[in-house]
Amino acid sequence: MAKTIVVQQIGSPIRRPAKQRQTLIGLGLNKMHRTRELEDTPAVRGMVNSIPHLAKIVEERG
């Protein structure tokens, strides 16, 4: 079984640059407090780390 992480949206994309909004959409997040279980890859980690004010890693599984 592959390692996964649970990512939660903690901030609103309103009045944020388009690049940050697109990063949220790329992670599959679009509404406040939504969570998503994603594969733990360097690309996903980099996306979450680029918007720490909008998304956080809640849990690591595997």
Short mmCIF file of N, CA and C in Angstrom, two decimals:
data_model
loop_
_atom_site.label_atom_id
_atom_site.label_comp_id
_atom_site.label_asym_id
_atom_site.label_seq_id
_atom_site.Cartn_x
_atom_site.Cartn_y
_atom_site.Cartn_z
N MET A 1 0.83 -1.18 0.00
CA MET A 1 0.00 0.00 0.00
C MET A 1 0.88 1.24 0.00
N ALA A 2 0.55 2.19 -0.84
CA ALA A 2 1.33 3.42 -0.95
C ALA A 2 1.04 4.35 0.22
N LYS A 3 2.03 5.17 0.55
CA LYS A 3 1.84 6.16 1.60
C LYS A 3 0.92 7.26 1.11
N THR A 4 0.05 7.72 1.99
CA THR A 4 -0.86 8.80 1.63
C THR A 4 -0.84 9.86 2.72
N ILE A 5 -1.31 11.05 2.35
CA ILE A 5 -1.46 12.13 3.31
C ILE A 5 -2.87 12.69 3.18
N VAL A 6 -3.39 13.21 4.27
CA VAL A 6 -4.70 13.85 4.26
C VAL A 6 -4.45 15.35 4.31
N VAL A 7 -4.96 16.06 3.30
CA VAL A 7 -4.77 17.50 3.17
C VAL A 7 -6.11 18.19 3.40
N GLN A 8 -6.09 19.26 4.20
CA GLN A 8 -7.32 20.00 4.49
C GLN A 8 -7.13 21.46 4.08
N GLN A 9 -8.18 22.02 3.49
CA GLN A 9 -8.16 23.44 3.14
C GLN A 9 -8.53 24.24 4.38
N ILE A 10 -7.67 25.20 4.74
CA ILE A 10 -7.90 26.00 5.94
C ILE A 10 -8.12 27.47 5.64
N GLY A 11 -7.94 27.88 4.38
CA GLY A 11 -8.09 29.28 4.03
C GLY A 11 -8.91 29.44 2.76
N SER A 12 -9.47 30.62 2.60
CA SER A 12 -10.29 30.91 1.43
C SER A 12 -9.43 31.44 0.28
N PRO A 13 -9.73 31.03 -0.95
CA PRO A 13 -8.98 31.53 -2.09
C PRO A 13 -9.45 32.91 -2.58
N ILE A 14 -10.43 33.49 -1.89
CA ILE A 14 -10.91 34.81 -2.29
C ILE A 14 -9.79 35.83 -2.10
N ARG A 15 -9.60 36.69 -3.09
CA ARG A 15 -8.58 37.73 -3.10
C ARG A 15 -7.16 37.17 -3.03
N ARG A 16 -6.96 36.00 -3.58
CA ARG A 16 -5.63 35.39 -3.68
C ARG A 16 -5.23 35.37 -5.15
N PRO A 17 -3.94 35.32 -5.43
CA PRO A 17 -3.49 35.24 -6.82
C PRO A 17 -4.02 33.98 -7.52
N ALA A 18 -4.18 34.06 -8.81
CA ALA A 18 -4.72 32.95 -9.59
C ALA A 18 -3.88 31.69 -9.44
N LYS A 19 -2.57 31.84 -9.31
CA LYS A 19 -1.69 30.68 -9.18
C LYS A 19 -2.02 29.89 -7.91
N GLN A 20 -2.32 30.60 -6.81
CA GLN A 20 -2.66 29.92 -5.57
C GLN A 20 -4.01 29.22 -5.69
N ARG A 21 -4.97 29.84 -6.36
CA ARG A 21 -6.27 29.21 -6.59
C ARG A 21 -6.13 27.95 -7.42
N GLN A 22 -5.30 28.02 -8.45
CA GLN A 22 -5.08 26.86 -9.31
C GLN A 22 -4.40 25.72 -8.55
N THR A 23 -3.53 26.05 -7.61
CA THR A 23 -2.88 25.03 -6.79
C THR A 23 -3.91 24.30 -5.94
N LEU A 24 -4.85 25.05 -5.35
CA LEU A 24 -5.92 24.41 -4.57
C LEU A 24 -6.74 23.47 -5.44
N ILE A 25 -7.09 23.93 -6.63
CA ILE A 25 -7.87 23.09 -7.54
C ILE A 25 -7.08 21.85 -7.92
N GLY A 26 -5.77 22.01 -8.13
CA GLY A 26 -4.92 20.87 -8.46
C GLY A 26 -4.86 19.84 -7.34
N LEU A 27 -5.01 20.31 -6.11
CA LEU A 27 -5.05 19.38 -4.98
C LEU A 27 -6.44 18.79 -4.77
N GLY A 28 -7.42 19.27 -5.52
CA GLY A 28 -8.78 18.76 -5.38
C GLY A 28 -9.57 19.43 -4.28
N LEU A 29 -9.14 20.61 -3.87
CA LEU A 29 -9.82 21.35 -2.81
C LEU A 29 -10.49 22.58 -3.42
N ASN A 30 -11.70 22.89 -2.96
CA ASN A 30 -12.37 24.07 -3.49
C ASN A 30 -13.29 24.75 -2.49
N LYS A 31 -13.50 24.16 -1.33
CA LYS A 31 -14.35 24.77 -0.31
C LYS A 31 -13.67 24.62 1.04
N MET A 32 -13.97 25.54 1.92
CA MET A 32 -13.35 25.57 3.25
C MET A 32 -13.56 24.26 4.00
N HIS A 33 -12.52 23.84 4.71
CA HIS A 33 -12.53 22.67 5.60
C HIS A 33 -12.75 21.34 4.89
N ARG A 34 -12.63 21.31 3.59
CA ARG A 34 -12.69 20.04 2.87
C ARG A 34 -11.37 19.31 3.04
N THR A 35 -11.44 18.00 3.09
CA THR A 35 -10.23 17.19 3.18
C THR A 35 -10.13 16.29 1.96
N ARG A 36 -8.91 15.90 1.67
CA ARG A 36 -8.66 15.04 0.52
C ARG A 36 -7.49 14.14 0.85
N GLU A 37 -7.61 12.86 0.56
CA GLU A 37 -6.52 11.92 0.76
C GLU A 37 -5.76 11.78 -0.55
N LEU A 38 -4.49 12.12 -0.52
CA LEU A 38 -3.66 12.13 -1.73
C LEU A 38 -2.42 11.27 -1.52
N GLU A 39 -1.85 10.80 -2.62
CA GLU A 39 -0.62 10.02 -2.56
C GLU A 39 0.53 10.92 -2.10
N ASP A 40 1.38 10.40 -1.26
CA ASP A 40 2.49 11.18 -0.70
C ASP A 40 3.65 11.19 -1.69
N THR A 41 3.67 12.21 -2.54
CA THR A 41 4.74 12.38 -3.52
C THR A 41 5.39 13.74 -3.32
N PRO A 42 6.60 13.93 -3.82
CA PRO A 42 7.24 15.25 -3.71
C PRO A 42 6.43 16.36 -4.38
N ALA A 43 5.73 16.04 -5.47
CA ALA A 43 4.92 17.05 -6.16
C ALA A 43 3.78 17.53 -5.27
N VAL A 44 3.08 16.61 -4.62
CA VAL A 44 1.97 16.97 -3.76
C VAL A 44 2.48 17.74 -2.54
N ARG A 45 3.57 17.28 -1.96
CA ARG A 45 4.16 17.98 -0.81
C ARG A 45 4.55 19.41 -1.20
N GLY A 46 5.12 19.58 -2.38
CA GLY A 46 5.51 20.91 -2.84
C GLY A 46 4.32 21.82 -3.04
N MET A 47 3.22 21.27 -3.55
CA MET A 47 2.01 22.07 -3.74
C MET A 47 1.47 22.54 -2.39
N VAL A 48 1.43 21.64 -1.41
CA VAL A 48 0.92 22.02 -0.08
C VAL A 48 1.86 23.03 0.57
N ASN A 49 3.17 22.84 0.42
CA ASN A 49 4.13 23.75 1.03
C ASN A 49 4.13 25.13 0.36
N SER A 50 3.66 25.22 -0.88
CA SER A 50 3.63 26.51 -1.55
C SER A 50 2.45 27.37 -1.11
N ILE A 51 1.44 26.76 -0.46
CA ILE A 51 0.29 27.52 0.03
C ILE A 51 -0.03 27.14 1.47
N PRO A 52 0.92 27.34 2.41
CA PRO A 52 0.68 26.91 3.79
C PRO A 52 -0.43 27.69 4.49
N HIS A 53 -0.77 28.87 3.98
CA HIS A 53 -1.84 29.67 4.56
C HIS A 53 -3.22 29.23 4.07
N LEU A 54 -3.26 28.35 3.06
CA LEU A 54 -4.53 27.88 2.51
C LEU A 54 -4.79 26.39 2.75
N ALA A 55 -3.73 25.60 2.91
CA ALA A 55 -3.90 24.16 3.07
C ALA A 55 -2.86 23.62 4.05
N LYS A 56 -3.23 22.54 4.76
CA LYS A 56 -2.28 21.91 5.68
C LYS A 56 -2.43 20.41 5.60
N ILE A 57 -1.36 19.73 6.00
CA ILE A 57 -1.37 18.27 6.07
C ILE A 57 -1.89 17.89 7.44
N VAL A 58 -3.01 17.17 7.47
CA VAL A 58 -3.65 16.80 8.72
C VAL A 58 -3.09 15.50 9.26
N GLU A 59 -2.87 14.53 8.36
CA GLU A 59 -2.49 13.19 8.80
C GLU A 59 -1.65 12.52 7.73
N GLU A 60 -0.72 11.67 8.16
CA GLU A 60 0.07 10.86 7.26
C GLU A 60 -0.29 9.41 7.51
N ARG A 61 -0.60 8.68 6.44
CA ARG A 61 -1.00 7.27 6.56
C ARG A 61 -0.04 6.40 5.77
N GLY A 62 0.08 5.16 6.23
CA GLY A 62 0.89 4.20 5.49
C GLY A 62 2.23 4.18 6.04
#
